[in-house]
PDB file of C-alpha atoms in Angstrom:
ATOM      1  CA  UNK A 212      10.753  55.126 -41.755  1.00 40.00           C
ATOM      2  CA  UNK A 213      14.027  54.599 -39.920  1.00 39.00           C
ATOM      3  CA  UNK A 214      12.646  56.530 -36.925  1.00 40.00           C
ATOM      4  CA  UNK A 215       9.457  54.408 -36.915  1.00 38.00           C
ATOM      5  CA  UNK A 216      11.443  51.171 -37.217  1.00 40.00           C
ATOM      6  CA  UNK A 217      13.737  52.225 -34.406  1.00 41.00           C
ATOM      7  CA  UNK A 218      10.745  53.100 -32.237  1.00 41.00           C
ATOM      8  CA  UNK A 219       9.125  49.708 -32.905  1.00 37.00           C
ATOM      9  CA  UNK A 220      12.381  47.880 -32.175  1.00 38.00           C
ATOM     10  CA  UNK A 221      12.774  49.707 -28.877  1.00 41.00           C
ATOM     11  CA  UNK A 222       9.190  48.879 -27.914  1.00 39.00           C
ATOM     12  CA  UNK A 223       9.738  45.211 -28.677  1.00 36.00           C
ATOM     13  CA  UNK A 224      12.938  45.121 -26.625  1.00 36.00           C
ATOM     14  CA  UNK A 225      11.220  46.815 -23.693  1.00 35.00           C
ATOM     15  CA  UNK A 226       8.252  44.461 -23.938  1.00 37.00           C
ATOM     16  CA  UNK A 227      10.595  41.487 -23.981  1.00 39.00           C
ATOM     17  CA  UNK A 228      12.513  42.776 -20.987  1.00 37.00           C
ATOM     18  CA  UNK A 229       9.293  43.422 -19.142  1.00 38.00           C
ATOM     19  CA  UNK A 230       8.052  39.872 -19.680  1.00 36.00           C
ATOM     20  CA  UNK A 231      11.217  38.053 -18.558  1.00 38.00           C
ATOM     21  CA  UNK A 232      10.791  38.459 -14.769  1.00 36.00           C
ATOM     22  CA  UNK A 233       7.174  37.312 -14.987  1.00 37.00           C
ATOM     23  CA  UNK A 234       8.032  34.071 -16.742  1.00 35.00           C
ATOM     24  CA  UNK A 235       9.977  32.450 -13.853  1.00 35.00           C
ATOM     25  CA  UNK A 236       7.281  33.579 -11.412  1.00 37.00           C
ATOM     26  CA  UNK A 237       4.597  31.897 -13.489  1.00 36.00           C
ATOM     27  CA  UNK A 238       6.689  28.745 -13.794  1.00 34.00           C
ATOM     28  CA  UNK A 239       7.369  28.752 -10.067  1.00 33.00           C
ATOM     29  CA  UNK A 240       3.670  29.149  -9.285  1.00 32.00           C
ATOM     30  CA  UNK A 241       2.812  26.330 -11.669  1.00 33.00           C
ATOM     31  CA  UNK A 242       5.459  24.053 -10.158  1.00 34.00           C
ATOM     32  CA  UNK A 243       4.236  24.841  -6.668  1.00 34.00           C
ATOM     33  CA  UNK A 244       0.680  24.048  -7.669  1.00 36.00           C
ATOM     34  CA  UNK A 245       1.787  20.729  -9.139  1.00 40.00           C
ATOM     35  CA  UNK A 246       4.171  19.830  -6.306  1.00 44.00           C
ATOM     36  CA  UNK A 247       2.997  16.692  -4.442  1.00 45.00           C
ATOM     37  CA  UNK A 248       3.499  18.458  -1.115  1.00 49.00           C
ATOM     38  CA  UNK A 249       1.173  21.250  -2.272  1.00 50.00           C
ATOM     39  CA  UNK A 250      -1.683  18.914  -3.188  1.00 73.00           C
ATOM     40  CA  UNK A 251      -4.791  18.729  -1.083  1.00 86.00           C
ATOM     41  CA  UNK A 252      -5.773  15.401   0.409  1.00 88.00           C
ATOM     42  CA  UNK A 253      -8.311  13.532  -1.750  1.00 86.00           C
ATOM     43  CA  UNK A 254     -11.912  14.025  -0.707  1.00 84.00           C
ATOM     44  CA  UNK A 255     -14.043  10.985   0.135  1.00 83.00           C
ATOM     45  CA  UNK A 256     -15.804   9.403  -2.835  1.00 83.00           C
ATOM     46  CA  UNK A 257     -19.524   8.793  -2.601  1.00 84.00           C
ATOM     47  CA  UNK A 258     -20.320   5.082  -2.627  1.00 87.00           C
ATOM     48  CA  UNK A 259     -16.698   3.901  -2.575  1.00 95.00           C
ATOM     49  CA  UNK A 260     -16.615   0.247  -3.612  1.00 96.00           C
ATOM     50  CA  UNK A 261     -20.260   0.826  -4.669  1.00 94.00           C
ATOM     51  CA  UNK A 262     -21.181   0.909  -0.973  1.00 94.00           C
ATOM     52  CA  UNK A 263     -22.665   4.036   0.675  1.00 93.00           C
ATOM     53  CA  UNK A 264     -21.827   2.617   4.111  1.00 93.00           C
ATOM     54  CA  UNK A 265     -18.153   3.313   3.352  1.00 95.00           C
ATOM     55  CA  UNK A 266     -18.607   7.061   2.926  1.00 93.00           C
ATOM     56  CA  UNK A 267     -17.331   7.688   6.457  1.00 95.00           C
ATOM     57  CA  UNK A 268     -14.715   4.893   6.406  1.00 97.00           C
ATOM     58  CA  UNK A 269     -12.394   6.578   3.908  1.00 97.00           C
ATOM     59  CA  UNK A 270      -9.088   8.012   5.101  1.00 97.00           C
ATOM     60  CA  UNK A 271      -6.194   9.913   3.517  1.00 97.00           C
ATOM     61  CA  UNK A 272      -2.655  10.264   4.836  1.00 97.00           C
ATOM     62  CA  UNK A 273       0.712  11.517   3.644  1.00 96.00           C
ATOM     63  CA  UNK A 274       2.851   9.142   1.619  1.00 96.00           C
ATOM     64  CA  UNK A 275       6.109   9.707  -0.263  1.00 90.00           C
ATOM     65  CA  UNK A 276       5.344  12.811  -2.317  1.00 85.00           C
ATOM     66  CA  UNK A 277       1.622  12.120  -2.506  1.00 92.00           C
ATOM     67  CA  UNK A 278      -1.423  11.530  -0.375  1.00 96.00           C
ATOM     68  CA  UNK A 279      -2.410   7.884  -0.003  1.00 97.00           C
ATOM     69  CA  UNK A 280      -5.907   6.674   0.744  1.00 97.00           C
ATOM     70  CA  UNK A 281      -7.606   3.653   2.186  1.00 98.00           C
ATOM     71  CA  UNK A 282     -10.537   2.238   4.087  1.00 98.00           C
ATOM     72  CA  UNK A 283     -10.471   2.138   7.885  1.00 98.00           C
ATOM     73  CA  UNK A 284     -12.827  -0.275   9.630  1.00 99.00           C
ATOM     74  CA  UNK A 285     -13.182  -1.464  13.218  1.00 98.00           C
ATOM     75  CA  UNK A 286     -11.952  -0.146  16.550  1.00 96.00           C
ATOM     76  CA  UNK A 287      -9.542  -2.771  17.886  1.00 94.00           C
ATOM     77  CA  UNK A 288      -6.109  -2.337  19.489  1.00 98.00           C
ATOM     78  CA  UNK A 289      -4.477  -4.370  16.704  1.00 99.00           C
ATOM     79  CA  UNK A 290      -4.518  -2.909  13.203  1.00 99.00           C
ATOM     80  CA  UNK A 291      -4.226  -5.072  10.102  1.00 99.00           C
ATOM     81  CA  UNK A 292      -2.673  -3.135   7.212  1.00 99.00           C
ATOM     82  CA  UNK A 293      -3.849  -4.754   3.973  1.00 99.00           C
ATOM     83  CA  UNK A 294      -1.806  -4.262   0.782  1.00 99.00           C
ATOM     84  CA  UNK A 295      -3.608  -5.241  -2.453  1.00 99.00           C
ATOM     85  CA  UNK A 296      -2.411  -7.214  -5.440  1.00 98.00           C
ATOM     86  CA  UNK A 297      -1.880  -5.762  -8.925  1.00 98.00           C
ATOM     87  CA  UNK A 298      -4.965  -4.395 -10.697  1.00 96.00           C
ATOM     88  CA  UNK A 299      -6.766  -4.130  -7.356  1.00 98.00           C
ATOM     89  CA  UNK A 300      -7.264  -1.583  -4.608  1.00 98.00           C
ATOM     90  CA  UNK A 301      -8.617  -1.368  -1.064  1.00 98.00           C
ATOM     91  CA  UNK A 302     -12.035  -2.582  -2.220  1.00 98.00           C
ATOM     92  CA  UNK A 303     -10.605  -6.001  -3.068  1.00 98.00           C
ATOM     93  CA  UNK A 304     -10.237  -6.753   0.652  1.00 99.00           C
ATOM     94  CA  UNK A 305     -13.667  -5.542   1.704  1.00 98.00           C
ATOM     95  CA  UNK A 306     -15.455  -8.779   2.623  1.00 98.00           C
ATOM     96  CA  UNK A 307     -12.532 -10.099   4.669  1.00 99.00           C
ATOM     97  CA  UNK A 308     -11.827  -6.669   6.171  1.00 99.00           C
ATOM     98  CA  UNK A 309     -15.391  -6.491   7.465  1.00 98.00           C
ATOM     99  CA  UNK A 310     -15.102  -9.985   8.888  1.00 98.00           C
ATOM    100  CA  UNK A 311     -11.933  -9.101  10.799  1.00 99.00           C
ATOM    101  CA  UNK A 312     -13.371  -5.796  11.997  1.00 99.00           C
ATOM    102  CA  UNK A 313     -16.334  -7.729  13.392  1.00 98.00           C
ATOM    103  CA  UNK A 314     -13.838 -10.042  15.126  1.00 98.00           C
ATOM    104  CA  UNK A 315     -12.340  -7.078  16.990  1.00 98.00           C
ATOM    105  CA  UNK A 316      -9.532  -5.890  14.728  1.00 99.00           C
ATOM    106  CA  UNK A 317      -9.008  -2.449  13.298  1.00 99.00           C
ATOM    107  CA  UNK A 318      -8.391  -2.815   9.564  1.00 99.00           C
ATOM    108  CA  UNK A 319      -6.666  -0.384   7.201  1.00 99.00           C
ATOM    109  CA  UNK A 320      -7.013  -1.452   3.557  1.00 99.00           C
ATOM    110  CA  UNK A 321      -4.541   0.528   1.456  1.00 98.00           C
ATOM    111  CA  UNK A 322      -4.698   2.015  -2.025  1.00 98.00           C
ATOM    112  CA  UNK A 323      -1.194   2.035  -3.491  1.00 98.00           C
ATOM    113  CA  UNK A 324      -0.035   5.345  -5.016  1.00 97.00           C
ATOM    114  CA  UNK A 325      -1.775   6.063  -8.301  1.00 95.00           C
ATOM    115  CA  UNK A 326      -4.469   3.461  -7.592  1.00 96.00           C
ATOM    116  CA  UNK A 327      -7.905   3.644  -6.019  1.00 95.00           C
ATOM    117  CA  UNK A 328      -8.165   7.195  -4.673  1.00 94.00           C
ATOM    118  CA  UNK A 329      -4.449   7.598  -3.899  1.00 96.00           C
ATOM    119  CA  UNK A 330      -2.492  10.267  -5.748  1.00 96.00           C
ATOM    120  CA  UNK A 331       0.311   9.413  -8.142  1.00 92.00           C
ATOM    121  CA  UNK A 332       3.855  10.019  -6.974  1.00 86.00           C
ATOM    122  CA  UNK A 333       6.966  10.901  -8.940  1.00 83.00           C
ATOM    123  CA  UNK A 334       9.147   8.456  -7.037  1.00 82.00           C
ATOM    124  CA  UNK A 335       8.892   5.843  -4.310  1.00 89.00           C
ATOM    125  CA  UNK A 336       8.046   2.165  -3.990  1.00 97.00           C
ATOM    126  CA  UNK A 337       5.109   0.008  -2.927  1.00 97.00           C
ATOM    127  CA  UNK A 338       6.965  -0.893   0.288  1.00 99.00           C
ATOM    128  CA  UNK A 339       7.321   2.834   1.031  1.00 98.00           C
ATOM    129  CA  UNK A 340       3.536   3.135   0.663  1.00 98.00           C
ATOM    130  CA  UNK A 341       3.126   0.292   3.160  1.00 99.00           C
ATOM    131  CA  UNK A 342       5.485   2.028   5.601  1.00 99.00           C
ATOM    132  CA  UNK A 343       3.457   5.237   5.219  1.00 98.00           C
ATOM    133  CA  UNK A 344       0.342   3.238   6.089  1.00 99.00           C
ATOM    134  CA  UNK A 345       2.146   1.854   9.148  1.00 99.00           C
ATOM    135  CA  UNK A 346       3.078   5.377  10.247  1.00 98.00           C
ATOM    136  CA  UNK A 347      -0.536   6.483   9.862  1.00 98.00           C
ATOM    137  CA  UNK A 348      -1.838   3.419  11.702  1.00 98.00           C
ATOM    138  CA  UNK A 349       0.416   4.209  14.646  1.00 98.00           C
ATOM    139  CA  UNK A 350      -1.190   7.641  15.003  1.00 98.00           C
ATOM    140  CA  UNK A 351      -4.462   5.857  15.806  1.00 97.00           C
ATOM    141  CA  UNK A 352      -3.168   4.745  19.194  1.00 96.00           C
ATOM    142  CA  UNK A 353      -3.138   1.030  18.400  1.00 97.00           C
ATOM    143  CA  UNK A 354      -0.845  -1.394  20.231  1.00 98.00           C
ATOM    144  CA  UNK A 355       0.013  -3.786  17.399  1.00 99.00           C
ATOM    145  CA  UNK A 356       0.472  -3.454  13.630  1.00 99.00           C
ATOM    146  CA  UNK A 357       0.276  -6.485  11.327  1.00 99.00           C
ATOM    147  CA  UNK A 358       1.079  -6.324   7.612  1.00 99.00           C
ATOM    148  CA  UNK A 359      -0.889  -8.555   5.245  1.00 99.00           C
ATOM    149  CA  UNK A 360      -0.180  -8.405   1.534  1.00 99.00           C
ATOM    150  CA  UNK A 361      -1.578 -10.177  -1.509  1.00 99.00           C
ATOM    151  CA  UNK A 362       0.715 -11.029  -4.427  1.00 99.00           C
ATOM    152  CA  UNK A 363       2.702  -7.823  -5.221  1.00 99.00           C
ATOM    153  CA  UNK A 364       1.243  -6.421  -1.979  1.00 99.00           C
ATOM    154  CA  UNK A 365       2.805  -9.371  -0.177  1.00 99.00           C
ATOM    155  CA  UNK A 366       6.194  -8.560  -1.686  1.00 99.00           C
ATOM    156  CA  UNK A 367       5.823  -4.960  -0.519  1.00 99.00           C
ATOM    157  CA  UNK A 368       4.678  -6.076   2.943  1.00 99.00           C
ATOM    158  CA  UNK A 369       7.687  -8.378   3.391  1.00 99.00           C
ATOM    159  CA  UNK A 370      10.140  -5.680   2.307  1.00 99.00           C
ATOM    160  CA  UNK A 371       8.422  -3.134   4.557  1.00 99.00           C
ATOM    161  CA  UNK A 372       8.392  -5.519   7.531  1.00 99.00           C
ATOM    162  CA  UNK A 373      12.152  -5.983   7.210  1.00 99.00           C
ATOM    163  CA  UNK A 374      12.658  -2.200   7.215  1.00 99.00           C
ATOM    164  CA  UNK A 375      10.068  -0.933   9.710  1.00 99.00           C
ATOM    165  CA  UNK A 376      11.358   0.924  12.772  1.00 98.00           C
ATOM    166  CA  UNK A 377      10.073   0.222  15.333  1.00 98.00           C
ATOM    167  CA  UNK A 378       9.254  -3.276  14.067  1.00 99.00           C
ATOM    168  CA  UNK A 379       5.738  -4.281  13.155  1.00 99.00           C
ATOM    169  CA  UNK A 380       4.128  -7.088  15.136  1.00 99.00           C
ATOM    170  CA  UNK A 381       3.898  -9.675  12.343  1.00 99.00           C
ATOM    171  CA  UNK A 382       3.554 -10.085   8.590  1.00 99.00           C
ATOM    172  CA  UNK A 383       1.499 -12.388   6.355  1.00 99.00           C
ATOM    173  CA  UNK A 384       2.232 -13.028   2.681  1.00 99.00           C
ATOM    174  CA  UNK A 385      -0.516 -14.345   0.402  1.00 99.00           C
ATOM    175  CA  UNK A 386       0.911 -15.618  -2.914  1.00 99.00           C
ATOM    176  CA  UNK A 387       3.755 -13.094  -2.920  1.00 99.00           C
ATOM    177  CA  UNK A 388       6.386 -13.343  -5.661  1.00 99.00           C
ATOM    178  CA  UNK A 389       9.958 -13.184  -4.405  1.00 99.00           C
ATOM    179  CA  UNK A 390      10.428  -9.913  -6.282  1.00 99.00           C
ATOM    180  CA  UNK A 391       8.190  -7.358  -7.933  1.00 98.00           C
ATOM    181  CA  UNK A 392       8.824  -4.001  -9.612  1.00 94.00           C
ATOM    182  CA  UNK A 393      12.394  -3.891  -8.392  1.00 96.00           C
ATOM    183  CA  UNK A 394      11.568  -4.823  -4.795  1.00 98.00           C
ATOM    184  CA  UNK A 395      13.398  -7.925  -3.578  1.00 99.00           C
ATOM    185  CA  UNK A 396      11.488  -9.834  -0.925  1.00 99.00           C
ATOM    186  CA  UNK A 397      13.882 -12.782  -1.190  1.00 99.00           C
ATOM    187  CA  UNK A 398      16.710 -10.523  -0.022  1.00 99.00           C
ATOM    188  CA  UNK A 399      14.553  -8.961   2.704  1.00 99.00           C
ATOM    189  CA  UNK A 400      13.140 -12.022   4.467  1.00 99.00           C
ATOM    190  CA  UNK A 401      16.429 -13.186   6.059  1.00 99.00           C
ATOM    191  CA  UNK A 402      16.367  -9.870   7.955  1.00 99.00           C
ATOM    192  CA  UNK A 403      12.887 -10.385   9.396  1.00 99.00           C
ATOM    193  CA  UNK A 404      12.776 -10.366  13.186  1.00 98.00           C
ATOM    194  CA  UNK A 405       9.008 -10.769  13.540  1.00 99.00           C
ATOM    195  CA  UNK A 406       6.605 -13.697  13.052  1.00 99.00           C
ATOM    196  CA  UNK A 407       5.851 -14.327   9.384  1.00 99.00           C
ATOM    197  CA  UNK A 408       3.375 -16.596   7.607  1.00 99.00           C
ATOM    198  CA  UNK A 409       3.618 -17.558   3.945  1.00 99.00           C
ATOM    199  CA  UNK A 410       0.434 -18.816   2.270  1.00 99.00           C
ATOM    200  CA  UNK A 411       0.062 -19.977  -1.332  1.00 99.00           C
ATOM    201  CA  UNK A 412      -1.867 -22.520  -3.390  1.00 99.00           C
ATOM    202  CA  UNK A 413       0.055 -25.475  -4.782  1.00 99.00           C
ATOM    203  CA  UNK A 414      -1.607 -25.049  -8.180  1.00 98.00           C
ATOM    204  CA  UNK A 415      -0.365 -21.448  -8.272  1.00 97.00           C
ATOM    205  CA  UNK A 416       2.978 -23.014  -9.082  1.00 92.00           C
ATOM    206  CA  UNK A 417       5.590 -20.249  -9.228  1.00 98.00           C
ATOM    207  CA  UNK A 418       4.074 -18.474  -6.239  1.00 99.00           C
ATOM    208  CA  UNK A 419       4.026 -21.657  -4.169  1.00 99.00           C
ATOM    209  CA  UNK A 420       7.690 -22.196  -5.048  1.00 99.00           C
ATOM    210  CA  UNK A 421       8.520 -18.617  -4.051  1.00 99.00           C
ATOM    211  CA  UNK A 422       6.665 -19.053  -0.757  1.00 99.00           C
ATOM    212  CA  UNK A 423       8.669 -22.173   0.029  1.00 99.00           C
ATOM    213  CA  UNK A 424      11.968 -20.538  -0.932  1.00 99.00           C
ATOM    214  CA  UNK A 425      11.285 -17.449   1.181  1.00 99.00           C
ATOM    215  CA  UNK A 426      10.180 -19.594   4.107  1.00 99.00           C
ATOM    216  CA  UNK A 427      13.445 -21.539   3.829  1.00 99.00           C
ATOM    217  CA  UNK A 428      15.412 -18.260   3.782  1.00 99.00           C
ATOM    218  CA  UNK A 429      13.637 -16.843   6.836  1.00 99.00           C
ATOM    219  CA  UNK A 430      15.702 -17.269   9.993  1.00 98.00           C
ATOM    220  CA  UNK A 431      13.173 -16.152  12.608  1.00 98.00           C
ATOM    221  CA  UNK A 432      11.891 -19.251  14.399  1.00 98.00           C
ATOM    222  CA  UNK A 433       8.339 -17.884  14.372  1.00 98.00           C
ATOM    223  CA  UNK A 434       8.089 -18.436  10.622  1.00 99.00           C
ATOM    224  CA  UNK A 435       5.254 -20.492   9.188  1.00 99.00           C
ATOM    225  CA  UNK A 436       4.094 -21.744   5.816  1.00 99.00           C
ATOM    226  CA  UNK A 437       0.777 -23.115   4.593  1.00 99.00           C
ATOM    227  CA  UNK A 438       0.511 -24.490   1.070  1.00 99.00           C
ATOM    228  CA  UNK A 439      -3.116 -25.206   0.265  1.00 99.00           C
ATOM    229  CA  UNK A 440      -4.664 -27.194  -2.600  1.00 99.00           C
ATOM    230  CA  UNK A 441      -6.103 -25.445  -5.625  1.00 98.00           C
ATOM    231  CA  UNK A 442      -5.110 -22.410  -7.655  1.00 98.00           C
ATOM    232  CA  UNK A 443      -6.529 -19.451  -5.731  1.00 99.00           C
ATOM    233  CA  UNK A 444      -4.260 -16.420  -5.758  1.00 99.00           C
ATOM    234  CA  UNK A 445      -3.749 -13.487  -3.395  1.00 99.00           C
ATOM    235  CA  UNK A 446      -6.858 -12.026  -1.792  1.00 99.00           C
ATOM    236  CA  UNK A 447      -8.969 -14.817  -3.319  1.00 99.00           C
ATOM    237  CA  UNK A 448      -7.507 -17.131  -0.678  1.00 99.00           C
ATOM    238  CA  UNK A 449      -9.502 -15.165   1.912  1.00 99.00           C
ATOM    239  CA  UNK A 450     -12.354 -13.543   0.029  1.00 98.00           C
ATOM    240  CA  UNK A 451     -13.995 -16.182  -2.165  1.00 96.00           C
ATOM    241  CA  UNK A 452     -15.224 -19.745  -1.805  1.00 95.00           C
ATOM    242  CA  UNK A 453     -12.988 -22.234  -3.544  1.00 97.00           C
ATOM    243  CA  UNK A 454     -10.538 -25.081  -3.168  1.00 98.00           C
ATOM    244  CA  UNK A 455      -7.937 -24.222  -0.562  1.00 99.00           C
ATOM    245  CA  UNK A 456      -9.792 -21.207   0.838  1.00 99.00           C
ATOM    246  CA  UNK A 457     -10.876 -22.864   4.128  1.00 98.00           C
ATOM    247  CA  UNK A 458      -7.318 -24.033   4.826  1.00 99.00           C
ATOM    248  CA  UNK A 459      -5.899 -20.593   4.025  1.00 99.00           C
ATOM    249  CA  UNK A 460      -8.428 -18.831   6.253  1.00 99.00           C
ATOM    250  CA  UNK A 461      -7.736 -21.245   9.110  1.00 99.00           C
ATOM    251  CA  UNK A 462      -3.973 -20.684   8.817  1.00 99.00           C
ATOM    252  CA  UNK A 463      -4.314 -16.894   8.813  1.00 99.00           C
ATOM    253  CA  UNK A 464      -6.829 -16.839  11.666  1.00 98.00           C
ATOM    254  CA  UNK A 465      -4.671 -19.146  13.773  1.00 99.00           C
ATOM    255  CA  UNK A 466      -1.527 -17.119  13.087  1.00 99.00           C
ATOM    256  CA  UNK A 467      -3.253 -13.894  14.112  1.00 99.00           C
ATOM    257  CA  UNK A 468      -4.667 -15.461  17.271  1.00 98.00           C
ATOM    258  CA  UNK A 469      -1.184 -16.618  18.266  1.00 98.00           C
ATOM    259  CA  UNK A 470       0.843 -13.523  17.428  1.00 99.00           C
ATOM    260  CA  UNK A 471      -1.543 -10.556  17.258  1.00 98.00           C
ATOM    261  CA  UNK A 472      -4.830 -10.945  19.066  1.00 97.00           C
ATOM    262  CA  UNK A 473      -7.417  -8.152  18.641  1.00 96.00           C
TER     263      UNK A 473
END
């Protein structure tokens, strides 16, 4: 019995020793497979935004530790990078994006990381996603890049505009809060060296107050602010019919014509 027990013990020890080197290899392979840099770019989704015409308008590009996605419309020399508000993705901009593409702009509507078709990332910020979209847009051979963000997307666009190198052409904020998810637009806007337009509805009280405060803190003389009647928020200022929408659309269109023609 002692001989049998000793034989079994030796076999178990050998089996354990034999399995140890394989364990790190398996873990390494698993980590590599799950690494953001090892991921494949997301494939286009049939009928994105419930629209089959967008099947060939979907793009993917490298972000911070993950692939980001978006919709690319138009063929102009000026690209409008559109950053969505919370609980929304690239589809939220679609009607206005098509309008601007028809007017001669190229339009890149972004999905933030972990939203729409974009992959989740382990670290990073919304403004970093916007800067990744800017980097991608510049590979398209465009001459001008304009950032337009709605609500939290506006906060990210303002922070990104203050950090972009080389600078973007201009930035537009629609109902942006002065801070969101740890990103401080109020601290960023005094560093802006490009034209900036703040738009908000007066009935959207805290956001109108933030727009006014950030406008006051902006030192670039090409700053502008339009406070419209009503309570429309973010993309709704440009995408639906309602009180204040015509004034908001006129302000944005005029700003683009002045600072970033197609």
